PDB file of C-alpha atoms and ligand atoms in Angstrom:
ATOM      1  CA  MET A   2      68.121  38.689  25.481  1.00 90.00           C
ATOM      2  CA  ILE A   3      66.290  36.687  22.847  1.00 98.00           C
ATOM      3  CA  GLU A   4      66.788  37.787  19.243  1.00 98.00           C
ATOM      4  CA  LEU A   5      63.861  36.540  17.203  1.00 98.00           C
ATOM      5  CA  ALA A   6      64.294  36.125  13.459  1.00 98.00           C
ATOM      6  CA  TYR A   7      60.700  36.589  12.473  1.00 98.00           C
ATOM      7  CA  TRP A   8      58.150  37.221   9.801  1.00 97.00           C
ATOM      8  CA  THR A   9      54.423  37.819  10.171  1.00 97.00           C
ATOM      9  CA  THR A  10      53.264  34.248   9.550  1.00 97.00           C
ATOM     10  CA  PRO A  11      51.529  31.645  11.745  1.00 98.00           C
ATOM     11  CA  ASN A  12      54.828  30.046  12.787  1.00 98.00           C
ATOM     12  CA  GLY A  13      56.210  33.479  13.670  1.00 98.00           C
ATOM     13  CA  HIS A  14      53.124  34.383  15.737  1.00 98.00           C
ATOM     14  CA  LYS A  15      53.653  31.305  17.922  1.00 98.00           C
ATOM     15  CA  ILE A  16      56.888  32.755  19.249  1.00 98.00           C
ATOM     16  CA  THR A  17      55.769  36.356  19.726  1.00 98.00           C
ATOM     17  CA  ILE A  18      52.770  34.969  21.643  1.00 98.00           C
ATOM     18  CA  PHE A  19      55.118  33.048  23.960  1.00 98.00           C
ATOM     19  CA  LEU A  20      57.445  36.006  24.456  1.00 98.00           C
ATOM     20  CA  GLU A  21      54.547  38.361  25.190  1.00 98.00           C
ATOM     21  CA  GLU A  22      52.826  35.862  27.501  1.00 98.00           C
ATOM     22  CA  SER A  23      55.989  35.171  29.481  1.00 98.00           C
ATOM     23  CA  GLY A  24      57.254  38.762  29.614  1.00 98.00           C
ATOM     24  CA  THR A  25      60.633  37.663  28.199  1.00 98.00           C
ATOM     25  CA  PRO A  26      62.739  40.552  26.837  1.00 97.00           C
ATOM     26  CA  TYR A  27      63.278  40.170  23.091  1.00 98.00           C
ATOM     27  CA  LYS A  28      64.319  41.938  19.965  1.00 98.00           C
ATOM     28  CA  ILE A  29      62.739  41.275  16.573  1.00 98.00           C
ATOM     29  CA  VAL A  30      65.007  40.778  13.583  1.00 97.00           C
ATOM     30  CA  PRO A  31      62.628  40.919  10.595  1.00 97.00           C
ATOM     31  CA  ILE A  32      63.331  38.363   7.866  1.00 97.00           C
ATOM     32  CA  ASN A  33      61.132  39.349   4.946  1.00 95.00           C
ATOM     33  CA  ILE A  34      60.491  35.998   3.284  1.00 95.00           C
ATOM     34  CA  SER A  35      58.617  37.715   0.455  1.00 93.00           C
ATOM     35  CA  LYS A  36      61.904  39.380  -0.532  1.00 93.00           C
ATOM     36  CA  GLY A  37      64.055  36.251  -0.169  1.00 93.00           C
ATOM     37  CA  GLU A  38      65.819  37.372   3.047  1.00 95.00           C
ATOM     38  CA  GLN A  39      65.552  33.770   4.346  1.00 96.00           C
ATOM     39  CA  PHE A  40      68.398  32.866   1.979  1.00 95.00           C
ATOM     40  CA  SER A  41      70.973  35.269   3.452  1.00 96.00           C
ATOM     41  CA  ALA A  42      74.145  33.628   4.788  1.00 97.00           C
ATOM     42  CA  ALA A  43      73.643  35.161   8.251  1.00 96.00           C
ATOM     43  CA  PHE A  44      70.122  33.767   8.570  1.00 97.00           C
ATOM     44  CA  LEU A  45      71.038  30.329   7.192  1.00 97.00           C
ATOM     45  CA  LYS A  46      73.669  30.078   9.924  1.00 97.00           C
ATOM     46  CA  ILE A  47      70.929  29.878  12.566  1.00 97.00           C
ATOM     47  CA  SER A  48      68.165  28.437  10.346  1.00 98.00           C
ATOM     48  CA  PRO A  49      69.668  26.013   7.814  1.00 97.00           C
ATOM     49  CA  ASN A  50      66.196  25.095   6.463  1.00 97.00           C
ATOM     50  CA  ASN A  51      65.695  28.719   5.240  1.00 97.00           C
ATOM     51  CA  ARG A  52      62.477  29.056   7.210  1.00 97.00           C
ATOM     52  CA  VAL A  53      61.333  31.487   9.908  1.00 97.00           C
ATOM     53  CA  PRO A  54      61.186  31.604  12.875  1.00 98.00           C
ATOM     54  CA  ALA A  55      64.543  31.100  14.566  1.00 98.00           C
ATOM     55  CA  ILE A  56      66.027  32.500  17.765  1.00 98.00           C
ATOM     56  CA  LEU A  57      69.413  33.431  19.122  1.00 98.00           C
ATOM     57  CA  ASP A  58      69.637  33.390  22.921  1.00 98.00           C
ATOM     58  CA  THR A  59      72.554  35.636  23.820  1.00 97.00           C
ATOM     59  CA  ALA A  60      72.306  34.742  27.524  1.00 97.00           C
ATOM     60  CA  PRO A  61      71.641  30.999  27.760  1.00 98.00           C
ATOM     61  CA  ALA A  62      71.011  29.336  31.125  1.00 95.00           C
ATOM     62  CA  ASP A  63      74.486  27.770  31.308  1.00 96.00           C
ATOM     63  CA  GLY A  64      76.204  31.132  30.888  1.00 97.00           C
ATOM     64  CA  GLY A  65      78.033  29.859  27.797  1.00 98.00           C
ATOM     65  CA  ALA A  66      78.118  30.947  24.167  1.00 98.00           C
ATOM     66  CA  PRO A  67      74.869  32.101  22.490  1.00 98.00           C
ATOM     67  CA  VAL A  68      72.456  29.306  21.558  1.00 98.00           C
ATOM     68  CA  SER A  69      70.465  29.342  18.316  1.00 98.00           C
ATOM     69  CA  VAL A  70      67.307  27.298  17.722  1.00 98.00           C
ATOM     70  CA  PHE A  71      65.183  26.848  14.585  1.00 98.00           C
ATOM     71  CA  GLU A  72      61.809  25.049  14.157  1.00 98.00           C
ATOM     72  CA  SER A  73      58.984  26.750  16.027  1.00 98.00           C
ATOM     73  CA  GLY A  74      58.194  23.676  18.163  1.00 98.00           C
ATOM     74  CA  ALA A  75      61.786  23.400  19.370  1.00 98.00           C
ATOM     75  CA  ILE A  76      61.865  27.163  20.004  1.00 98.00           C
ATOM     76  CA  LEU A  77      58.704  27.007  22.128  1.00 98.00           C
ATOM     77  CA  GLN A  78      60.127  24.110  24.128  1.00 98.00           C
ATOM     78  CA  TYR A  79      63.473  25.889  24.572  1.00 98.00           C
ATOM     79  CA  LEU A  80      61.803  29.083  25.779  1.00 98.00           C
ATOM     80  CA  ALA A  81      59.423  27.187  28.078  1.00 98.00           C
ATOM     81  CA  GLU A  82      62.375  25.391  29.667  1.00 97.00           C
ATOM     82  CA  LYS A  83      64.431  28.585  29.902  1.00 98.00           C
ATOM     83  CA  THR A  84      61.667  30.569  31.590  1.00 98.00           C
ATOM     84  CA  GLY A  85      59.974  27.732  33.503  1.00 97.00           C
ATOM     85  CA  LYS A  86      56.643  28.841  32.009  1.00 98.00           C
ATOM     86  CA  PHE A  87      53.831  27.210  29.988  1.00 98.00           C
ATOM     87  CA  LEU A  88      55.197  23.643  30.170  1.00 98.00           C
ATOM     88  CA  GLY A  89      54.418  21.692  33.339  1.00 92.00           C
ATOM     89  CA  GLN A  90      57.166  19.962  35.348  1.00 91.00           C
ATOM     90  CA  ASP A  91      54.962  16.968  36.154  1.00 94.00           C
ATOM     91  CA  ILE A  92      55.713  14.161  33.690  1.00 96.00           C
ATOM     92  CA  ARG A  93      52.063  13.666  32.636  1.00 96.00           C
ATOM     93  CA  GLU A  94      51.313  17.353  32.256  1.00 95.00           C
ATOM     94  CA  LYS A  95      54.597  17.954  30.419  1.00 97.00           C
ATOM     95  CA  TYR A  96      54.132  15.131  27.909  1.00 98.00           C
ATOM     96  CA  ASP A  97      50.491  16.043  27.359  1.00 97.00           C
ATOM     97  CA  ALA A  98      51.735  19.439  26.169  1.00 98.00           C
ATOM     98  CA  LEU A  99      54.687  18.031  24.197  1.00 98.00           C
ATOM     99  CA  GLN A 100      52.681  15.406  22.323  1.00 98.00           C
ATOM    100  CA  TRP A 101      50.126  18.028  21.272  1.00 98.00           C
ATOM    101  CA  LEU A 102      52.915  20.429  20.358  1.00 98.00           C
ATOM    102  CA  ASN A 103      54.327  17.715  18.088  1.00 98.00           C
ATOM    103  CA  TRP A 104      50.841  16.969  16.749  1.00 98.00           C
ATOM    104  CA  GLN A 105      50.660  20.589  15.633  1.00 98.00           C
ATOM    105  CA  MET A 106      54.163  20.506  14.171  1.00 98.00           C
ATOM    106  CA  GLY A 107      53.678  17.253  12.253  1.00 98.00           C
ATOM    107  CA  GLY A 108      49.962  17.497  11.472  1.00 98.00           C
ATOM    108  CA  LEU A 109      47.973  20.698  11.762  1.00 98.00           C
ATOM    109  CA  GLY A 110      50.786  23.010  10.558  1.00 98.00           C
ATOM    110  CA  PRO A 111      51.898  21.067   7.463  1.00 98.00           C
ATOM    111  CA  MET A 112      48.373  20.061   6.417  1.00 98.00           C
ATOM    112  CA  ALA A 113      46.940  23.556   6.845  1.00 98.00           C
ATOM    113  CA  GLY A 114      50.031  24.859   5.032  1.00 98.00           C
ATOM    114  CA  GLN A 115      49.301  22.621   2.047  1.00 98.00           C
ATOM    115  CA  ASN A 116      45.659  23.704   2.289  1.00 98.00           C
ATOM    116  CA  HIS A 117      46.795  27.353   1.959  1.00 97.00           C
ATOM    117  CA  HIS A 118      48.992  26.410  -0.964  1.00 97.00           C
ATOM    118  CA  PHE A 119      46.470  24.500  -3.050  1.00 97.00           C
ATOM    119  CA  VAL A 120      43.367  26.529  -2.104  1.00 97.00           C
ATOM    120  CA  GLN A 121      44.917  29.980  -2.525  1.00 95.00           C
ATOM    121  CA  TYR A 122      48.269  29.969  -4.221  1.00 94.00           C
ATOM    122  CA  ALA A 123      48.486  27.153  -6.773  1.00 94.00           C
ATOM    123  CA  PRO A 124      48.428  28.733 -10.258  1.00 91.00           C
ATOM    124  CA  GLU A 125      46.193  25.918 -11.487  1.00 94.00           C
ATOM    125  CA  LYS A 126      43.274  24.570  -9.471  1.00 93.00           C
ATOM    126  CA  ILE A 127      43.751  20.898  -8.717  1.00 97.00           C
ATOM    127  CA  PRO A 128      40.477  19.534  -7.260  1.00 98.00           C
ATOM    128  CA  TYR A 129      42.059  16.362  -5.862  1.00 98.00           C
ATOM    129  CA  ALA A 130      44.667  18.371  -3.920  1.00 98.00           C
ATOM    130  CA  THR A 131      42.265  21.052  -2.646  1.00 98.00           C
ATOM    131  CA  GLU A 132      39.769  18.441  -1.507  1.00 98.00           C
ATOM    132  CA  ARG A 133      42.428  16.341   0.184  1.00 98.00           C
ATOM    133  CA  TYR A 134      43.844  19.214   2.231  1.00 98.00           C
ATOM    134  CA  ILE A 135      40.488  20.808   3.079  1.00 98.00           C
ATOM    135  CA  LYS A 136      39.270  17.440   4.356  1.00 98.00           C
ATOM    136  CA  GLU A 137      42.473  16.727   6.251  1.00 98.00           C
ATOM    137  CA  THR A 138      42.400  20.191   7.859  1.00 98.00           C
ATOM    138  CA  GLY A 139      38.787  19.524   8.874  1.00 98.00           C
ATOM    139  CA  ARG A 140      39.726  16.134  10.300  1.00 98.00           C
ATOM    140  CA  LEU A 141      42.450  17.750  12.413  1.00 98.00           C
ATOM    141  CA  TYR A 142      40.053  20.464  13.597  1.00 98.00           C
ATOM    142  CA  GLY A 143      37.758  17.598  14.657  1.00 98.00           C
ATOM    143  CA  VAL A 144      40.568  15.942  16.642  1.00 98.00           C
ATOM    144  CA  LEU A 145      41.287  19.205  18.469  1.00 98.00           C
ATOM    145  CA  ASN A 146      37.583  19.830  19.044  1.00 98.00           C
ATOM    146  CA  LYS A 147      37.239  16.422  20.715  1.00 98.00           C
ATOM    147  CA  ARG A 148      40.342  17.040  22.822  1.00 98.00           C
ATOM    148  CA  LEU A 149      38.878  20.324  24.066  1.00 98.00           C
ATOM    149  CA  ALA A 150      35.465  18.866  24.941  1.00 98.00           C
ATOM    150  CA  ASP A 151      36.401  18.240  28.578  1.00 97.00           C
ATOM    151  CA  ARG A 152      39.279  20.650  29.273  1.00 98.00           C
ATOM    152  CA  GLU A 153      39.842  24.370  29.030  1.00 98.00           C
ATOM    153  CA  PHE A 154      43.134  24.176  27.133  1.00 98.00           C
ATOM    154  CA  ILE A 155      44.824  21.457  25.080  1.00 98.00           C
ATOM    155  CA  ALA A 156      47.005  20.122  27.893  1.00 97.00           C
ATOM    156  CA  GLY A 157      44.772  21.229  30.777  1.00 93.00           C
ATOM    157  CA  ALA A 158      46.589  24.448  31.762  1.00 96.00           C
ATOM    158  CA  TYR A 159      47.396  27.037  29.065  1.00 98.00           C
ATOM    159  CA  SER A 160      50.677  25.884  27.499  1.00 98.00           C
ATOM    160  CA  ILE A 161      52.971  25.963  24.488  1.00 98.00           C
ATOM    161  CA  ALA A 162      50.615  23.415  22.860  1.00 98.00           C
ATOM    162  CA  ASP A 163      47.906  26.106  22.679  1.00 98.00           C
ATOM    163  CA  MET A 164      50.370  28.728  21.453  1.00 98.00           C
ATOM    164  CA  ALA A 165      51.446  26.403  18.620  1.00 98.00           C
ATOM    165  CA  SER A 166      47.941  25.573  17.392  1.00 98.00           C
ATOM    166  CA  TYR A 167      46.131  28.901  17.770  1.00 98.00           C
ATOM    167  CA  PRO A 168      47.876  30.774  14.902  1.00 98.00           C
ATOM    168  CA  TRP A 169      46.987  27.916  12.533  1.00 98.00           C
ATOM    169  CA  ILE A 170      43.279  28.198  13.396  1.00 98.00           C
ATOM    170  CA  VAL A 171      43.246  31.983  12.873  1.00 98.00           C
ATOM    171  CA  PRO A 172      43.033  31.583   9.044  1.00 98.00           C
ATOM    172  CA  HIS A 173      40.080  29.119   9.345  1.00 98.00           C
ATOM    173  CA  GLU A 174      38.038  30.903   6.684  1.00 98.00           C
ATOM    174  CA  ARG A 175      40.897  30.738   4.160  1.00 97.00           C
ATOM    175  CA  GLN A 176      41.201  27.057   5.004  1.00 98.00           C
ATOM    176  CA  LYS A 177      37.504  26.582   4.095  1.00 98.00           C
ATOM    177  CA  GLN A 178      36.565  25.537   7.628  1.00 98.00           C
ATOM    178  CA  THR A 179      33.488  26.600   9.620  1.00 98.00           C
ATOM    179  CA  LEU A 180      34.431  27.091  13.264  1.00 98.00           C
ATOM    180  CA  GLY A 181      30.767  26.772  14.252  1.00 97.00           C
ATOM    181  CA  ASP A 182      31.012  23.075  13.317  1.00 98.00           C
ATOM    182  CA  PHE A 183      33.550  22.658  16.146  1.00 98.00           C
ATOM    183  CA  PRO A 184      31.976  24.211  19.283  1.00 98.00           C
ATOM    184  CA  HIS A 185      34.740  23.302  21.774  1.00 98.00           C
ATOM    185  CA  LEU A 186      37.411  24.527  19.387  1.00 98.00           C
ATOM    186  CA  GLN A 187      35.427  27.728  18.867  1.00 98.00           C
ATOM    187  CA  ARG A 188      35.196  28.323  22.654  1.00 98.00           C
ATOM    188  CA  TRP A 189      38.970  27.762  23.036  1.00 98.00           C
ATOM    189  CA  PHE A 190      39.745  29.958  20.016  1.00 98.00           C
ATOM    190  CA  ASP A 191      37.615  32.848  21.309  1.00 98.00           C
ATOM    191  CA  ALA A 192      39.221  32.621  24.766  1.00 98.00           C
ATOM    192  CA  ILE A 193      42.773  32.745  23.374  1.00 98.00           C
ATOM    193  CA  ALA A 194      41.919  35.595  21.002  1.00 98.00           C
ATOM    194  CA  GLU A 195      40.924  37.674  24.036  1.00 98.00           C
ATOM    195  CA  ARG A 196      44.215  37.221  25.885  1.00 98.00           C
ATOM    196  CA  PRO A 197      46.065  40.568  26.095  1.00 98.00           C
ATOM    197  CA  ALA A 198      49.432  38.985  25.189  1.00 98.00           C
ATOM    198  CA  VAL A 199      47.938  37.395  22.075  1.00 98.00           C
ATOM    199  CA  LYS A 200      46.453  40.738  21.056  1.00 98.00           C
ATOM    200  CA  ARG A 201      49.859  42.373  21.552  1.00 98.00           C
ATOM    201  CA  ALA A 202      51.571  39.714  19.421  1.00 98.00           C
ATOM    202  CA  TYR A 203      49.174  40.273  16.514  1.00 98.00           C
ATOM    203  CA  ALA A 204      49.331  44.067  16.893  1.00 98.00           C
ATOM    204  CA  LEU A 205      53.119  43.877  16.704  1.00 97.00           C
ATOM    205  CA  ALA A 206      52.875  41.864  13.477  1.00 97.00           C
ATOM    206  CA  LYS A 207      50.850  44.695  11.944  1.00 96.00           C
ATOM    207  CA  GLU A 208      53.577  47.195  12.875  1.00 96.00           C
ATOM    208  CA  ILE A 209      56.129  45.096  10.990  1.00 96.00           C
ATOM    209  CA  ASN A 210      54.195  44.131   7.875  1.00 92.00           C
ATOM    210  CA  THR A 211      50.735  44.661   6.462  1.00 86.00           C
ATOM    211  CA  GLN A 212      51.406  43.168   3.046  1.00 87.00           C
ATOM    212  CA  PRO A 213      50.387  39.642   2.029  1.00 85.00           C
ATOM    213  CA  THR A 214      53.325  37.230   2.131  1.00 88.00           C
ATOM    214  CA  VAL A 215      52.533  35.717  -1.261  1.00 88.00           C
ATOM    215  CA  THR A 216      52.445  38.252  -4.098  1.00 87.00           C
ATOM    216  CA  PRO A 217      53.240  37.896  -7.813  1.00 85.00           C
ATOM    217  CA  GLU A 218      56.795  39.153  -7.036  1.00 85.00           C
ATOM    218  CA  SER A 219      57.394  36.918  -3.997  1.00 89.00           C
ATOM    219  CA  ARG A 220      56.315  33.693  -5.737  1.00 90.00           C
ATOM    220  CA  ALA A 221      59.768  33.303  -7.248  1.00 84.00           C
ATOM    221  CA  HIS A 222      61.302  33.277  -3.728  1.00 88.00           C
ATOM    222  CA  LEU A 223      58.693  31.122  -2.036  1.00 91.00           C
ATOM    223  CA  PHE A 224      57.671  28.496  -4.533  1.00 89.00           C
ATOM    224  CA  GLY A 225      59.613  26.067  -6.675  1.00 83.00           C
ATOM    225  CA  GLN A 226      62.662  25.975  -4.371  1.00 86.00           C
ATOM    226  CA  THR A 227      65.048  23.118  -5.168  1.00 90.00           C
ATOM    227  CA  HIS A 228      68.239  21.806  -3.563  1.00 89.00           C
ATOM    228  CA  LYS A 229      70.134  24.444  -5.500  1.00 86.00           C
TER     229      LYS A 229
HETATM  230  N1  GSH B 325      58.350  23.589  10.617  1.00 54.76           N
HETATM  231  C1  GSH B 325      58.799  24.951  10.513  1.00 54.76           C
HETATM  232  C2  GSH B 325      58.088  25.625   9.375  1.00 54.76           C
HETATM  233  C3  GSH B 325      58.535  27.040   9.165  1.00 54.76           C
HETATM  234  C4  GSH B 325      57.978  27.633   7.893  1.00 54.76           C
HETATM  235  O1  GSH B 325      57.458  26.943   7.019  1.00 54.76           O
HETATM  236  N2  GSH B 325      58.123  28.968   7.781  1.00 54.76           N
HETATM  237  C5  GSH B 325      57.669  29.656   6.600  1.00 54.76           C
HETATM  238  C6  GSH B 325      56.777  30.814   6.985  1.00 54.76           C
HETATM  239  S1  GSH B 325      55.415  30.234   8.012  1.00 54.76           S
HETATM  240  C7  GSH B 325      58.877  30.207   5.866  1.00 54.76           C
HETATM  241  O2  GSH B 325      59.840  30.631   6.487  1.00 54.76           O
HETATM  242  N3  GSH B 325      58.861  30.215   4.545  1.00 54.76           N
HETATM  243  C8  GSH B 325      59.959  30.717   3.770  1.00 54.76           C
HETATM  244  C9  GSH B 325      60.193  29.922   2.519  1.00 54.76           C
HETATM  245  O3  GSH B 325      59.336  29.097   2.162  1.00 54.76           O
HETATM  246  O4  GSH B 325      61.250  30.119   1.912  1.00 54.76           O
HETATM  247  C10 GSH B 325      58.513  25.685  11.831  1.00 54.76           C
HETATM  248  O5  GSH B 325      57.487  25.373  12.434  1.00 54.76           O
HETATM  249  O6  GSH B 325      59.311  26.537  12.240  1.00 54.76           O
END
């Protein structure tokens, strides 16, 4: 059984998409980051960076003690290897998916995250910062659009690379991007949105939380964190 420490955010959706797509049994453990639950001792034990998602696999492949994994990219890779799904065995196919998974983790996710921060949440509007992250998000959309020009999915077959990127394209309007400017990305986005497992993952999120993550009350938990 996979226990998924989860909140209804893009990085959380990546994992529910995988679990729904693969038919892996799982249990959600909600970690309401708007209320500061990411700082509880029990959660920090499996996710020392105080970020969701994280998993606990109570029945790992080697039959040993439970295995915990944090960082959504590492979780997707762990689950793909555990189930033998959505990550090819062939070296070229596998590393196509892994390099694009890491592209999402090191590029699209953090840049779009800063875009969300400066465009929507920063208490003062800083034109240099908003422009930088809107442009960088657009540049990354362009890279993905080009990649998808001659293949159905990012690494050829539908894989964990697609599951990592899709939730970060969902908020394209909030990121001040026009999907119509990226026709191959738009085609890919529409196809993934129609997948029954993806619909189930987003429907499940609505059962858990319908409130915005960032509210006047949650700002104190989410922003201005220091080493203390
Ligand atoms: N690189 C991490 C990022 C995780 C992350 O930033 N999670 C956010 C929600 S999407 C979070 O837990 N925020 C809580 C906080 O900022 O304290 C991953 O992909 O798992």
